[in-house]
Short mmCIF file of C-alpha atoms in Angstrom, two decimals:
data_model
loop_
_atom_site.label_atom_id
_atom_site.label_comp_id
_atom_site.label_asym_id
_atom_site.label_seq_id
_atom_site.Cartn_x
_atom_site.Cartn_y
_atom_site.Cartn_z
CA MET A 750 -1.81 124.49 230.55
CA ALA A 751 -4.36 125.76 233.06
CA ARG A 752 -4.94 129.17 234.53
CA VAL A 753 -4.87 128.66 238.29
CA ILE A 754 -5.97 131.23 240.83
CA MET A 755 -4.59 130.49 244.26
CA LEU A 756 -6.02 132.21 247.29
CA GLU A 757 -3.26 131.70 249.86
CA PRO A 758 -2.44 134.22 252.61
CA ASP A 759 0.91 132.67 253.57
CA VAL A 760 3.41 134.21 251.16
CA VAL A 761 6.13 131.60 251.71
CA LEU A 762 3.75 128.73 251.09
CA ALA A 763 2.19 130.54 248.12
CA ARG A 764 5.64 131.00 246.56
CA THR A 765 6.34 127.28 246.95
CA TYR A 766 3.03 126.29 245.34
CA ARG A 767 3.46 128.83 242.58
CA GLU A 768 6.93 127.57 241.63
CA ALA A 769 5.73 123.96 241.48
CA LEU A 770 2.64 124.80 239.42
CA GLU A 771 4.55 127.07 237.04
CA GLN A 772 7.14 124.38 236.50
CA ALA A 773 4.31 122.05 235.50
CA GLY A 774 3.35 124.62 232.86
CA HIS A 775 0.41 126.34 234.54
CA GLU A 776 -0.25 130.03 234.73
CA VAL A 777 -0.67 130.99 238.38
CA CYS A 778 -2.22 134.07 239.91
CA VAL A 779 -1.61 134.23 243.67
CA CYS A 780 -3.96 136.32 245.78
CA ARG A 781 -3.79 136.99 249.50
CA GLU A 782 -7.27 138.33 250.06
CA ALA A 783 -10.78 137.57 248.85
CA GLN A 784 -11.21 140.93 247.13
CA GLU A 785 -7.93 140.54 245.27
CA ALA A 786 -9.09 137.12 244.05
CA VAL A 787 -12.38 138.55 242.75
CA PHE A 788 -10.36 141.07 240.70
CA CYS A 789 -8.11 138.28 239.48
CA VAL A 790 -11.10 136.17 238.32
CA ASP A 791 -12.46 139.26 236.59
CA ASP A 792 -9.15 139.64 234.70
CA GLY A 793 -9.53 136.20 233.13
CA LEU A 794 -11.60 133.13 233.92
CA PRO A 795 -9.48 130.49 235.66
CA ASP A 796 -9.61 126.76 235.01
CA VAL A 797 -9.39 126.14 238.73
CA ILE A 798 -9.34 128.09 241.98
CA LEU A 799 -7.31 126.74 244.90
CA LEU A 800 -8.80 128.21 248.04
CA GLU A 801 -7.66 128.53 251.66
CA LEU A 802 -10.59 129.16 253.99
CA GLN A 803 -8.68 131.03 256.69
CA LEU A 804 -7.95 134.47 255.31
CA VAL A 805 -7.47 137.88 256.86
CA GLY A 806 -10.74 139.81 256.79
CA HIS A 807 -13.26 138.00 254.57
CA SER A 808 -13.12 134.22 254.87
CA GLY A 809 -12.86 131.69 252.06
CA ILE A 810 -16.55 130.81 252.46
CA GLU A 811 -17.52 134.46 252.01
CA PHE A 812 -15.39 134.52 248.85
CA LEU A 813 -17.23 131.42 247.55
CA TYR A 814 -20.63 133.03 248.08
CA GLU A 815 -19.40 136.16 246.29
CA LEU A 816 -17.96 134.09 243.43
CA ARG A 817 -21.14 132.09 242.90
CA SER A 818 -23.30 135.21 242.96
CA TYR A 819 -22.10 136.03 239.41
CA ALA A 820 -23.77 134.10 236.59
CA ASP A 821 -20.57 133.78 234.53
CA TRP A 822 -18.62 132.31 237.41
CA GLN A 823 -20.98 129.49 238.40
CA ASN A 824 -18.98 126.70 236.80
CA ILE A 825 -15.43 127.55 237.80
CA PRO A 826 -14.13 124.49 239.68
CA VAL A 827 -12.96 125.30 243.20
CA VAL A 828 -10.64 123.08 245.19
CA ILE A 829 -10.45 123.87 248.88
CA LEU A 830 -6.89 123.47 250.09
CA SER A 831 -7.09 124.46 253.70
CA ASN A 832 -5.68 124.18 257.19
CA VAL A 833 -9.24 123.56 258.35
CA PRO A 834 -9.70 119.77 258.36
CA PRO A 835 -12.56 118.46 256.18
CA TYR A 836 -14.32 116.76 259.10
CA GLU A 837 -15.23 120.20 260.43
CA PHE A 838 -17.33 120.62 257.29
CA SER A 839 -18.74 117.08 257.19
CA SER A 840 -22.23 118.27 258.09
CA ASN A 841 -22.04 120.93 255.36
CA ALA A 842 -20.62 118.72 252.60
CA ASP A 843 -23.79 119.13 250.49
CA LEU A 844 -23.66 122.90 250.78
CA LEU A 845 -20.03 122.99 249.68
CA ARG A 846 -20.56 120.59 246.78
CA ASP A 847 -23.99 121.56 245.45
CA THR A 848 -24.40 125.22 246.32
CA LEU A 849 -20.83 126.47 246.31
CA GLY A 850 -19.43 124.19 243.60
CA VAL A 851 -16.47 122.79 245.52
CA VAL A 852 -15.12 119.87 243.51
CA GLU A 853 -12.60 118.69 246.07
CA TYR A 854 -11.66 119.37 249.68
CA ARG A 855 -8.02 118.81 250.64
CA TYR A 856 -6.49 119.15 254.07
CA LYS A 857 -3.36 121.22 253.45
CA PRO A 858 -0.95 119.62 255.95
CA GLN A 859 -1.60 116.23 254.37
CA THR A 860 -1.50 117.30 250.72
CA SER A 861 1.84 117.11 248.98
CA LEU A 862 3.00 119.45 246.24
CA ALA A 863 2.90 116.58 243.76
CA THR A 864 -0.79 116.01 244.58
CA ILE A 865 -1.61 119.67 244.02
CA VAL A 866 0.20 119.70 240.69
CA SER A 867 -1.55 116.51 239.55
CA LEU A 868 -4.91 117.96 240.65
CA ALA A 869 -4.27 121.07 238.54
CA ASN A 870 -3.23 118.85 235.61
CA GLN A 871 -6.46 116.84 235.87
CA LEU A 872 -8.64 119.93 236.01
CA ALA A 873 -6.76 121.49 233.09
CA LEU A 874 -7.65 118.45 230.99
CA ALA A 875 -11.29 118.35 232.12
CA MET B 709 3.91 122.36 256.87
CA GLN B 710 6.02 125.13 255.30
CA ILE B 711 9.13 123.12 256.15
CA SER B 712 7.74 119.98 254.56
CA ARG B 713 6.46 121.71 251.40
CA ARG B 714 9.65 123.71 250.93
CA ALA B 715 11.75 120.58 251.29
CA GLU B 716 9.52 118.85 248.73
CA ALA B 717 9.83 121.83 246.38
CA GLY B 718 13.61 121.68 246.72
CA LEU B 719 13.58 118.09 245.54
CA LEU B 720 10.97 118.70 242.85
CA LEU B 721 12.42 121.87 241.39
CA GLY B 722 16.09 121.18 242.00
CA ASN B 723 16.79 124.39 243.97
CA SER B 724 17.80 122.60 247.12
CA ASP B 725 20.15 125.32 248.48
CA GLU B 726 17.43 127.94 248.61
CA ALA B 727 14.97 125.41 249.98
CA LEU B 728 17.43 124.35 252.66
CA ALA B 729 17.99 127.95 253.80
CA LEU B 730 14.27 128.52 254.10
CA VAL B 731 13.72 125.21 255.87
CA HIS B 732 16.44 126.24 258.32
CA ASP B 733 14.85 129.66 259.02
CA GLN B 734 11.38 128.17 259.43
CA SER B 735 12.55 125.43 261.77
CA GLU B 736 14.50 127.97 263.87
CA ILE B 737 11.43 130.12 264.34
CA ALA B 738 9.22 127.09 265.07
CA LEU B 739 11.67 125.97 267.74
CA GLN B 740 11.75 129.46 269.22
CA LEU B 741 7.96 129.50 269.42
CA ILE B 742 7.97 126.17 271.25
CA GLU B 743 10.74 127.45 273.55
CA GLY B 744 8.66 130.57 274.15
CA TYR B 745 5.62 128.53 275.08
CA MET B 746 7.70 126.41 277.45
CA LEU B 747 9.20 129.52 279.00
CA SER B 748 5.74 130.99 279.58
CA MET B 749 4.69 127.76 281.33
CA ARG B 750 7.84 127.71 283.42
CA LEU B 751 7.46 131.35 284.43
CA SER B 752 3.81 130.97 285.37
CA LEU B 753 4.54 127.88 287.46
CA ASP B 754 7.67 129.19 289.15
CA GLN B 755 7.06 132.73 290.30
CA ASN B 756 10.58 132.92 291.83
CA ASP B 757 12.01 132.56 288.34
CA ALA B 758 9.55 135.13 286.97
CA PHE B 759 10.89 137.76 289.31
CA THR B 760 14.56 137.15 288.66
CA LEU B 761 15.10 140.66 287.38
CA GLU B 762 18.26 142.12 285.95
CA PRO B 763 19.23 145.48 284.48
CA VAL B 764 18.31 145.49 280.83
CA ALA B 765 19.00 148.09 278.14
CA VAL B 766 15.81 148.42 276.12
CA SER B 767 17.56 149.31 272.87
CA SER B 768 19.91 146.33 273.01
CA MET B 769 16.94 144.05 273.69
CA LEU B 770 15.23 145.44 270.58
CA TYR B 771 18.38 145.00 268.48
CA ASP B 772 18.75 141.39 269.68
CA ALA B 773 15.15 140.61 268.80
CA ALA B 774 15.53 142.27 265.39
CA GLN B 775 18.63 140.22 264.70
CA GLN B 776 16.76 136.99 265.42
CA LEU B 777 13.82 138.05 263.27
CA THR B 778 15.80 139.27 260.26
CA PRO B 779 16.08 135.98 258.32
CA ILE B 780 12.38 135.20 258.61
CA ALA B 781 11.43 138.81 257.79
CA LYS B 782 13.52 138.56 254.65
CA SER B 783 11.74 135.44 253.48
CA TYR B 784 8.36 137.13 254.01
CA GLY B 785 9.54 140.34 252.30
CA VAL B 786 9.03 142.44 255.44
CA GLU B 787 11.41 145.29 256.20
CA LEU B 788 12.49 145.49 259.85
CA GLU B 789 13.52 148.72 261.49
CA VAL B 790 14.70 149.40 265.04
CA VAL B 791 13.71 152.80 266.39
CA THR B 792 15.02 153.84 269.77
CA ALA B 793 14.88 157.59 269.50
CA GLY B 794 15.54 159.11 272.90
CA ARG B 795 17.71 157.96 275.74
CA TYR B 796 16.38 155.34 278.06
CA GLY B 797 18.19 154.18 281.11
CA PRO B 798 18.28 150.50 282.01
CA VAL B 799 15.10 148.89 283.25
CA ALA B 800 14.77 146.06 285.73
CA ALA B 801 13.30 143.22 283.70
CA HIS B 802 13.39 139.50 283.03
CA GLN B 803 15.65 139.72 279.99
CA GLN B 804 15.03 136.29 278.47
CA GLY B 805 11.28 136.61 279.00
CA PHE B 806 10.97 140.01 277.36
CA LYS B 807 13.21 139.13 274.45
CA THR B 808 11.32 135.89 273.79
CA ALA B 809 8.02 137.79 273.96
CA LEU B 810 9.29 140.31 271.40
CA VAL B 811 10.54 137.59 269.06
CA SER B 812 7.27 135.61 269.28
CA LEU B 813 5.27 138.74 268.65
CA GLY B 814 7.55 139.69 265.79
CA TYR B 815 7.14 136.33 264.13
CA ALA B 816 3.34 136.56 264.36
CA LEU B 817 3.31 140.02 262.82
CA ILE B 818 5.85 139.18 260.11
CA GLU B 819 3.65 136.27 259.05
CA ALA B 820 0.47 138.34 259.27
CA LEU B 821 1.50 141.54 257.47
CA PRO B 822 1.97 140.15 253.93
CA ALA B 823 -1.40 138.38 254.12
CA THR B 824 -3.14 141.73 253.85
CA ASN B 825 -3.25 143.75 250.70
CA ARG B 826 -0.72 146.29 251.86
CA SER B 827 1.91 147.83 249.63
CA GLN B 828 4.40 148.70 252.38
CA LEU B 829 5.53 145.81 254.51
CA ARG B 830 7.45 147.50 257.26
CA LEU B 831 7.67 146.52 260.92
CA GLN B 832 9.26 148.76 263.52
CA LEU B 833 10.70 147.48 266.75
CA ALA B 834 10.41 150.59 268.81
CA ALA B 835 10.63 152.03 272.29
CA HIS B 836 9.19 155.37 273.27
CA LYS B 837 8.33 157.18 276.45
CA CYS B 838 4.71 157.18 277.42
CA ARG B 839 2.75 158.27 280.47
CA TYR B 840 3.25 154.95 282.23
CA GLY B 841 6.88 154.18 281.38
CA ILE B 842 8.72 153.01 278.28
CA ALA B 843 6.37 151.49 275.73
CA THR B 844 8.28 148.75 273.91
CA GLY B 845 6.89 146.70 271.06
CA LEU B 846 6.37 146.16 267.37
CA TYR B 847 4.58 148.68 265.21
CA ALA B 848 3.14 148.52 261.72
CA ASP B 849 1.11 150.69 259.43
CA SER B 850 -2.01 148.73 260.24
CA GLU B 851 -5.34 149.97 261.43
CA LEU B 852 -6.23 146.36 262.23
CA LEU B 853 -4.17 146.27 265.43
CA THR B 854 -6.84 147.43 267.84
CA THR B 855 -7.57 146.87 271.51
CA GLU B 856 -10.96 145.48 270.53
CA ALA B 857 -9.40 142.91 268.15
CA LEU B 858 -6.99 141.84 270.90
CA ARG B 859 -9.79 141.60 273.48
CA ARG B 860 -11.87 139.42 271.14
CA GLY B 861 -8.81 137.32 270.41
CA HIS B 862 -8.40 136.64 274.13
CA GLN B 863 -12.00 135.53 274.35
CA LEU B 864 -11.70 133.23 271.35
CA ARG B 865 -8.29 131.78 272.22
CA GLY B 866 -8.52 128.00 272.42
CA ARG B 867 -12.06 128.02 271.01
CA ALA B 868 -11.58 129.27 267.45
CA ARG B 869 -9.07 128.35 264.76
CA GLN B 870 -8.54 131.98 263.90
CA PRO B 871 -9.03 134.04 267.05
CA LEU B 872 -7.61 137.22 265.49
CA PRO B 873 -9.29 137.20 262.05
CA GLN B 874 -8.71 140.90 261.39
CA LEU B 875 -5.01 140.57 262.14
CA THR B 876 -3.79 137.17 261.01
CA HIS B 877 -4.87 134.15 258.99
CA THR B 878 -3.15 131.82 261.48
CA GLY B 879 -4.01 130.84 265.03
CA GLY B 880 -1.88 133.77 266.22
CA ALA B 881 0.38 131.51 268.29
CA GLY B 882 3.14 134.12 268.49
CA VAL B 883 0.78 136.75 269.90
CA PHE B 884 -0.57 134.39 272.56
CA VAL B 885 2.87 133.08 273.53
CA ALA B 886 4.04 136.68 274.00
CA ASP B 887 0.90 137.43 275.98
CA ALA B 888 1.41 134.40 278.24
CA ILE B 889 5.04 135.33 278.91
CA LEU B 890 4.17 138.93 279.70
CA GLN B 891 1.33 137.85 281.98
CA ALA B 892 3.66 135.52 283.85
CA LEU B 893 6.02 138.47 284.27
CA GLY B 894 3.23 140.51 285.78
CA THR B 895 2.66 142.86 282.85
CA LYS B 896 0.27 142.87 279.89
CA LEU B 897 0.31 142.76 276.13
CA LYS B 898 -1.19 146.04 274.98
CA VAL B 899 -2.09 147.81 271.79
CA SER B 900 -0.30 151.13 271.52
CA HIS B 901 0.20 153.81 268.92
CA TYR B 902 3.38 155.56 267.91
CA ARG B 903 4.04 157.98 265.03
CA ASN B 904 0.81 157.06 263.23
CA LEU B 905 1.64 153.36 263.55
CA SER B 906 -0.22 150.78 265.60
CA GLY B 907 1.55 148.13 267.54
CA LEU B 908 1.57 145.44 270.15
CA GLY B 909 3.89 145.52 273.09
CA THR B 910 4.22 146.27 276.74
CA VAL B 911 5.28 149.02 279.09
CA LEU B 912 8.56 148.70 280.95
CA GLN B 913 9.21 150.70 284.08
CA PRO B 914 12.38 152.80 284.19
CA ASN B 915 14.27 152.18 287.39
CA PRO B 916 15.69 155.34 289.02
CA GLN B 917 18.07 153.32 291.19
CA LEU B 918 19.63 151.59 288.16
CA GLN B 919 20.10 154.96 286.48
CA LEU B 920 22.32 156.03 289.32
CA VAL B 921 24.65 153.07 288.82
#
């Protein structure tokens, strides 16, 4: 079982993801905003963070910089699951991988629930 | 995407009835948004159609819009309220255009409100008298609905993925569809304030001749 923090502003989509992940035996904390996610990480270190980049107020990238500014939170794996297609970040792939610790970038419209669950399973075992 | 994921969840988790209901609501609203966009195009291309005005009761227009928005509001956990305090006579308006603009706007705000860390998720469809006529629109307890945010959104529309970052995590399609319809009808989408709430809507002109009928 993994502790998953999901930063997803769309409540309907978040509910769907949460149900699927919980059925697979994971503990899920859904956050709508960057600040809420920081509090959630502070409550207990997650095994993985699933992150949407388009949020209200602070963006997902701002959240990543905030997350990595704390020494204890350097190694938390982050999977970007976003409506922003990866090719828009192709020139910044190194920054995402090396500086911000993004282990995987998934384009949300093309990522099935089953893929997300299996990704969480893999990271729980890692 | 929501439709696809919800359908997949229905299969995966075995709660297909609930999934089906949600898929239905989401597809309805998606179709209405597309219809709204097409209407805005049609109205801007055919100005004769845009000025086909008819007597419209503001309160009934608000109730109709609320009725269409109720299922989707329920799935987002947003409480809808219609407030038409005061008596307003009929206005001369393009009924379909204004109703579609209200529904599009409503959908955008219903989707946007829960994305912020707000305890009360309440949206008012309201009409009230103002200096320029009858201000009609959707109001929420949100300080993020500002004229400045809307102005920036207009500038970024078509250039940024998230033109209204302080208001919504999406592309704000509903807001821009409503704006396009209202522009085609010769009015504007405006930020207004009512009873300590901020909202988006437009001003309708009361028609003294219709009040005599």
